[in-house]
Coordinates of C-alpha atoms and ligand atoms in Angstrom, one line a residue:
M869 CA 124.6 109.7 89.2
T870 CA 127.0 112.6 88.8
T871 CA 127.8 113.3 92.4
E872 CA 131.3 112.5 93.4
E873 CA 130.6 112.0 97.1
G874 CA 129.6 108.5 98.0
K875 CA 131.9 107.2 95.2
E876 CA 134.3 104.7 96.7
K877 CA 136.7 102.2 95.3
R878 CA 134.9 99.5 93.3
M879 CA 135.1 96.0 94.5
E880 CA 134.2 92.6 92.9
L881 CA 131.0 91.2 94.4
L882 CA 132.4 87.9 95.8
P883 CA 135.3 89.3 97.8
W884 CA 133.0 92.0 99.1
L885 CA 130.4 89.6 100.2
Q886 CA 133.1 87.6 101.9
S887 CA 134.1 90.7 103.8
L888 CA 130.7 90.8 105.4
E889 CA 131.7 87.8 107.6
Y890 CA 128.5 85.9 107.2
P891 CA 127.8 82.8 109.3
D892 CA 128.9 79.5 107.8
S893 CA 125.3 78.4 107.9
R894 CA 124.6 81.0 105.1
K895 CA 127.3 80.1 102.7
S896 CA 124.9 79.3 99.9
L897 CA 123.0 82.5 100.2
Y898 CA 126.1 84.7 99.9
T899 CA 128.2 82.6 97.5
A900 CA 125.6 81.1 95.2
V901 CA 122.0 82.4 95.5
L902 CA 122.7 86.2 95.5
P903 CA 125.5 86.1 92.9
A904 CA 123.2 84.0 90.6
L905 CA 120.3 86.3 91.0
L906 CA 122.4 89.3 90.2
Q907 CA 123.7 87.6 87.1
A908 CA 120.1 87.0 86.2
V909 CA 119.5 90.8 86.5
A910 CA 122.4 91.4 84.2
E911 CA 121.0 88.9 81.7
I912 CA 117.6 90.5 81.7
G913 CA 119.3 93.9 81.1
K914 CA 121.2 92.5 78.2
A915 CA 118.1 90.8 76.7
L916 CA 116.0 94.0 77.1
R917 CA 118.6 96.0 75.1
S918 CA 118.1 93.8 72.1
S919 CA 114.4 93.1 72.3
Q920 CA 111.5 94.7 70.5
V921 CA 108.5 94.9 72.8
S922 CA 105.3 93.1 71.8
H923 CA 102.2 91.6 73.3
V924 CA 102.2 87.8 73.5
G925 CA 98.4 87.7 73.4
S926 CA 97.8 86.3 76.8
A927 CA 97.3 87.7 80.3
N928 CA 99.0 86.7 83.5
A929 CA 97.0 85.4 86.5
F930 CA 96.2 89.0 87.5
G931 CA 94.7 89.8 84.1
D932 CA 97.6 92.1 83.2
E933 CA 98.4 91.8 79.5
Q934 CA 101.7 89.9 79.1
L935 CA 104.5 91.2 77.0
N936 CA 107.2 89.1 75.3
V937 CA 109.8 90.8 77.6
D938 CA 107.8 89.8 80.7
V939 CA 108.0 86.2 79.6
L940 CA 111.7 86.6 78.8
A941 CA 112.5 88.0 82.2
E942 CA 110.4 85.4 84.0
N943 CA 112.3 82.6 82.1
I944 CA 115.7 84.0 83.0
I945 CA 114.7 84.1 86.7
R946 CA 113.2 80.6 86.7
D947 CA 116.2 79.1 85.0
T948 CA 118.5 80.8 87.5
I949 CA 116.5 79.6 90.5
A950 CA 116.4 76.0 89.1
R951 CA 120.3 76.0 89.2
C952 CA 120.4 77.1 92.9
P953 CA 120.2 73.9 95.0
T954 CA 119.2 75.7 98.2
V955 CA 116.2 77.5 96.6
F956 CA 113.3 75.1 97.0
T957 CA 110.3 77.2 96.2
A958 CA 109.6 80.0 93.7
S959 CA 106.6 82.1 92.7
S960 CA 106.4 85.3 90.7
E961 CA 104.0 87.9 89.6
E962 CA 103.7 86.2 86.2
D963 CA 102.9 82.8 87.9
P964 CA 101.7 83.7 91.4
V965 CA 101.6 80.2 92.9
E966 CA 104.3 78.8 95.1
R967 CA 105.8 75.8 93.3
P968 CA 108.9 73.7 93.8
S969 CA 111.8 75.4 91.9
R970 CA 112.7 72.1 90.1
P971 CA 110.2 69.7 88.6
D972 CA 111.8 66.7 90.4
Q973 CA 112.0 68.6 93.7
K974 CA 111.2 66.6 96.8
T975 CA 110.2 68.3 100.0
P976 CA 113.5 68.9 101.7
S977 CA 114.2 67.6 105.1
P978 CA 115.7 70.2 107.4
S979 CA 118.4 67.7 108.5
T980 CA 119.9 67.3 105.1
H981 CA 119.8 71.0 104.0
S982 CA 120.8 73.6 106.5
E983 CA 119.9 76.4 104.0
Q984 CA 116.4 76.4 102.4
Y985 CA 115.1 79.4 100.5
T986 CA 112.0 80.6 98.7
V987 CA 112.2 83.2 96.0
A988 CA 109.3 85.6 95.2
S989 CA 109.8 87.9 92.3
D990 CA 108.4 90.4 89.9
P991 CA 110.7 89.7 87.0
L992 CA 109.8 92.8 85.1
D993 CA 108.2 95.7 86.9
G994 CA 106.9 98.6 84.9
S995 CA 105.3 97.1 81.8
S996 CA 103.3 100.2 81.1
I997 CA 106.4 102.3 80.5
I998 CA 108.6 99.8 78.7
A999 CA 107.4 100.5 75.2
P1000 CA 108.8 104.1 75.2
N1001 CA 112.0 102.5 76.6
W1002 CA 111.8 104.1 80.0
T1003 CA 113.7 102.6 82.9
V1004 CA 112.1 99.5 84.4
G1005 CA 113.1 97.1 87.1
T1006 CA 113.2 93.6 88.6
I1007 CA 112.1 92.9 92.2
I1008 CA 113.3 89.8 94.0
G1009 CA 112.6 88.7 97.6
I1010 CA 114.5 85.8 99.2
W1011 CA 112.8 84.2 102.2
D1012 CA 114.1 81.7 104.7
G1013 CA 112.3 78.3 104.5
V1014 CA 110.1 76.6 101.9
T1015 CA 107.4 79.2 101.7
A1016 CA 107.0 83.0 102.0
L1017 CA 103.3 82.7 103.0
D1018 CA 102.1 83.0 106.6
Q1019 CA 105.6 84.0 107.7
D1020 CA 106.8 87.1 109.5
P1021 CA 108.3 89.2 106.7
A1022 CA 110.4 91.2 109.2
Q1023 CA 112.2 87.9 110.2
K1024 CA 111.9 85.6 107.2
Q1025 CA 112.7 87.8 104.2
V1026 CA 116.4 87.7 104.5
A1027 CA 117.4 89.5 101.3
S1028 CA 116.0 91.5 98.4
V1029 CA 117.3 92.7 95.1
L1030 CA 116.0 95.7 93.0
G1031 CA 117.4 95.5 89.5
V1032 CA 117.3 98.8 87.5
Y1033 CA 117.4 98.8 83.7
G1034 CA 118.3 102.3 82.5
P1035 CA 121.2 103.5 80.4
R1036 CA 123.2 101.4 82.9
T1037 CA 122.1 98.1 84.6
N1038 CA 122.5 98.4 88.3
A1039 CA 121.0 96.7 91.3
V1040 CA 120.4 97.6 94.9
V1041 CA 120.7 94.7 97.4
A1042 CA 119.5 94.5 101.0
L1043 CA 120.5 91.8 103.5
R1044 CA 118.8 91.3 106.8
V1045 CA 120.2 88.0 108.0
P1046 CA 119.7 87.0 111.6
D1047 CA 122.9 87.6 113.7
T1048 CA 124.4 90.0 111.1
K1049 CA 124.1 93.7 110.6
D1050 CA 121.6 95.0 108.0
V1051 CA 123.4 95.9 104.8
C1052 CA 122.3 97.8 101.7
F1053 CA 124.6 98.2 98.8
E1054 CA 124.6 98.9 95.1
V1055 CA 126.2 97.0 92.3
A1056 CA 126.9 97.7 88.6
L1057 CA 126.3 95.0 86.1
S1058 CA 127.8 94.6 82.7
G1059 CA 125.9 94.2 79.5
D1060 CA 128.7 92.3 77.8
D1061 CA 129.9 89.9 80.5
T1062 CA 126.9 89.1 82.7
T1063 CA 129.2 87.4 85.2
R1064 CA 130.8 90.7 86.0
C1065 CA 129.4 92.4 89.1
E1066 CA 131.1 95.3 90.9
V1067 CA 130.0 96.9 94.2
V1068 CA 129.8 100.6 93.4
R1069 CA 128.3 101.8 96.7
P1070 CA 129.0 99.6 99.7
A1071 CA 126.6 101.5 101.9
V1072 CA 123.4 102.8 100.4
Q1073 CA 121.9 105.1 103.1
L1074 CA 119.3 107.8 103.1
A1075 CA 120.7 111.1 104.3
K1076 CA 119.9 112.9 107.6
P1077 CA 118.4 116.5 107.7
P1078 CA 119.0 119.2 106.8
F1079 CA 118.4 118.3 103.1
K1080 CA 119.5 120.5 100.2
T1081 CA 116.8 119.2 97.9
R1082 CA 113.7 117.3 98.9
Y1083 CA 112.0 115.0 96.4
F1084 CA 108.5 113.5 96.1
A1085 CA 107.1 110.8 93.9
P1086 CA 103.3 110.7 93.9
A1087 CA 101.9 107.6 92.2
N1088 CA 98.4 107.6 90.9
L1089 CA 98.1 111.3 91.1
R1090 CA 94.7 111.2 89.4
A1091 CA 93.3 109.8 92.7
A1092 CA 94.0 113.2 94.3
A1093 CA 91.0 114.6 92.2
E1094 CA 88.6 112.8 94.4
D1095 CA 90.6 112.5 97.6
A1096 CA 91.0 115.6 99.7
Q1097 CA 93.7 114.1 101.9
Y1098 CA 95.9 113.1 99.0
M1099 CA 95.3 116.4 97.3
G1100 CA 96.2 118.1 100.6
L1101 CA 99.5 116.2 100.8
I1102 CA 100.4 117.0 97.2
T1103 CA 99.6 120.7 97.8
R1104 CA 101.8 120.7 100.8
F1105 CA 104.8 119.2 98.9
V1106 CA 104.3 121.8 96.1
Q1107 CA 104.0 124.7 98.5
E1108 CA 107.1 123.6 100.4
K1109 CA 109.0 123.5 97.2
Y1110 CA 109.7 119.8 97.0
T1111 CA 111.1 118.6 93.6
L1112 CA 108.9 116.2 91.7
R1113 CA 110.7 113.1 90.5
Y1114 CA 108.3 110.5 89.2
S1115 CA 108.7 108.2 86.2
G1116 CA 105.8 105.7 86.8
G1117 CA 108.2 102.9 87.5
L1118 CA 108.2 101.8 91.2
I1119 CA 111.9 100.7 91.1
P1120 CA 113.5 103.7 89.4
D1121 CA 111.3 106.0 91.5
V1122 CA 112.3 104.3 94.8
V1123 CA 116.0 104.0 93.8
H1124 CA 116.1 107.7 92.8
A1125 CA 115.6 108.5 96.5
L1126 CA 118.3 106.0 97.5
V1127 CA 120.8 107.5 95.1
K1128 CA 119.9 111.1 96.0
G1129 CA 119.7 110.4 99.7
H1130 CA 116.2 111.8 100.1
G1131 CA 112.7 111.2 98.7
V1132 CA 109.3 109.9 99.5
Y1133 CA 107.2 107.5 97.2
V1134 CA 103.5 107.6 97.8
S1135 CA 101.0 105.1 96.3
P1136 CA 97.8 105.8 98.2
V1137 CA 94.6 103.8 98.5
T1138 CA 91.6 106.1 98.2
G1139 CA 87.9 105.6 98.0
A1140 CA 88.0 105.4 94.2
S1141 CA 91.3 103.7 93.7
Q1142 CA 92.1 100.3 95.1
A1143 CA 95.4 99.0 96.4
K1144 CA 97.6 98.2 93.5
L1145 CA 101.0 96.9 94.7
R1146 CA 101.4 93.2 95.5
R1147 CA 102.8 92.5 99.0
L1148 CA 104.9 89.5 98.1
Y1149 CA 106.3 90.7 94.8
E1150 CA 106.6 94.4 95.2
L1151 CA 106.0 95.7 98.7
C1152 CA 108.1 93.3 100.9
P1153 CA 111.3 93.5 98.8
V1154 CA 111.1 97.2 98.4
A1155 CA 110.4 97.7 102.1
L1156 CA 113.4 95.7 103.1
V1157 CA 115.7 97.8 100.9
V1158 CA 114.3 101.0 102.2
E1159 CA 114.5 99.9 105.8
C1160 CA 118.1 98.6 105.4
A1161 CA 118.9 102.0 103.8
G1162 CA 117.7 103.7 107.0
G1163 CA 114.2 104.7 105.7
M1164 CA 110.6 103.7 106.5
A1165 CA 108.0 101.8 104.4
V1166 CA 104.4 101.8 105.7
D1167 CA 100.9 100.9 104.6
P1168 CA 99.0 104.2 104.0
T1169 CA 95.7 102.8 105.2
D1170 CA 96.6 102.1 108.7
G1171 CA 100.2 103.5 109.0
T1172 CA 101.7 100.1 110.0
R1173 CA 105.1 98.9 108.8
I1174 CA 104.9 96.9 105.6
L1175 CA 107.1 94.2 107.0
E1176 CA 105.0 93.9 110.1
R1177 CA 102.2 92.1 108.3
V1178 CA 102.2 88.4 107.3
V1179 CA 101.4 87.7 103.7
G1180 CA 98.6 85.2 103.5
H1181 CA 98.3 84.7 99.8
C1182 CA 100.2 85.5 96.6
D1183 CA 98.1 88.3 95.3
E1184 CA 97.5 90.4 98.5
R1185 CA 97.8 94.1 97.7
A1186 CA 98.2 97.4 99.5
G1187 CA 99.3 100.9 99.0
L1188 CA 102.8 102.2 99.9
V1189 CA 104.5 105.1 101.5
C1190 CA 108.3 104.8 101.7
G1191 CA 111.5 106.7 101.8
T1192 CA 113.0 109.3 104.2
A1193 CA 111.5 108.8 107.7
G1194 CA 110.3 112.4 108.2
E1195 CA 108.4 112.5 104.9
V1196 CA 107.0 109.1 105.4
E1197 CA 105.5 110.2 108.7
I1198 CA 104.1 113.4 107.2
S1199 CA 102.5 111.4 104.3
R1200 CA 101.2 108.7 106.6
D1201 CA 99.5 111.2 108.9
A1202 CA 98.1 113.2 105.9
L1203 CA 96.6 110.1 104.3
R1204 CA 95.3 108.2 107.3
R1205 CA 91.6 107.7 106.6
K1206 CA 89.3 109.7 108.9
E1207 CA 86.3 107.4 108.8
Ligands
NAG2726 C1 116.6 101.7 74.9 O1 117.5 102.5 75.6 C2 118.8 101.9 75.8 C3 119.6 102.9 76.7 O2 119.0 103.2 77.9 C4 119.5 101.7 74.5 O3 120.7 101.0 74.7 C5 118.6 100.8 73.7 O4 119.1 100.6 72.4 C6 117.2 101.4 73.5 N1 116.3 100.5 72.8 C7 115.6 100.8 71.8 C8 114.8 99.7 71.2 O5 115.6 101.9 71.3

């Protein structure tokens, strides 16, 4: 980012989290779980810098070919979670089954642990663009309780982290903790000292109209060839002189809008192209960040809020329209299936 506006004094993570005046009953989330997961993002960033990318010869549970760097990121997240005593359950896109976060884990009793969390993550999102060294990301959702399944995401997903690995390693964090204000902030992580974490933007917020430049990020553009509604939406953006910003990485593409203050990301579901994004590992955490930044995140098939719908199993998928509210509404209305 080259803009000077929005640049404020940098703060260390911990004092800044303290300043949010969280309830005592959330001490572990703010002082242990979040800092540990941000350090994991820094470690993944550091590891990526020095890794060659290769196939490991196996596929994950979804049939995606697994890369050595997927395994590396997964291990860093799992090891981190295992050191967080209040995280009881974990699952990830690489191993999409909810399991105890430590092998010797007993089912916790609510009386002995006031805080209990479940972590659902996509340790390395953007495998298809990692070989050319494009920006990729990590997606983490933190849920209240010992499972993320059959819960109300709007209430139970209390935090999410989007790690961005570009020339710099940054992360956007959203917190929606009951009885506190929604927060969305950005941190800068260090490649040398992974314990260093500075808040570089304390309030990540999408801008309000009028906009100087309007951006769109159309995923799966090929689908427009056989879908008149998607083609119509794309044509409208082009005719109205929106700027195309699309890298093919969900996280850099969404974070682009958050940094610029405007943008819409569209991943449609059409007759010929099925829903691609996993609710638990991609949609819910991204939706929380976008909502906490003042935007909207909806399901393009029926126009409902992503966070309105309970996730029933680990590989449920859907499309996504998210970003600036006005553009999300335009896209949602344009894509709504007619039949
Ligand atoms: C990938 O790009 C980063 C900067 O974004 C650089 O530090 C790193 O050395 C590059 N890796 C390779 C293998 O070229």
